Amino acid sequence: MAGSYNREQIRAALAETDPAYSFYLDLESGTVIKVPDTEATPEAEALRNSVMDGYGDRYRYIPGGNPAPSDADVQSWMEAEGL
């Protein structure tokens, strides 16, 4: 899949450590979506459902926890996702 993806947003998502949020790359827009995992509002639930409905086709999960992701880390993640 060739596309224009916001690598800085991907790098920031790879560095995230807040367990209350998950991060997904939206393949259509090229931007990263921040999904509140524990928020109990209708908006948060709708966003979670939308992402899960499109997971794999439109959205790709970005695992966090890397305190200092490099360009190579971003590239490795993208290659692992077939992007």
C-alpha angles and dihedrals in degrees: 000000000000117000147131109266127181100246093186091057090047090051091050091049091050088055096049118117102173107118091202091073138053124199128218133181111233103217092199097055098025091229133116119251119213109214120196105223098188104033111113100204124120089241093054092047091049091051092049091049092048092051093046091048090055098036112137095011102053105003131050123194117239113205114217132203102093104124095202113018115190133205086265091055090052091048092047091052092048092049091048088054092048094246 
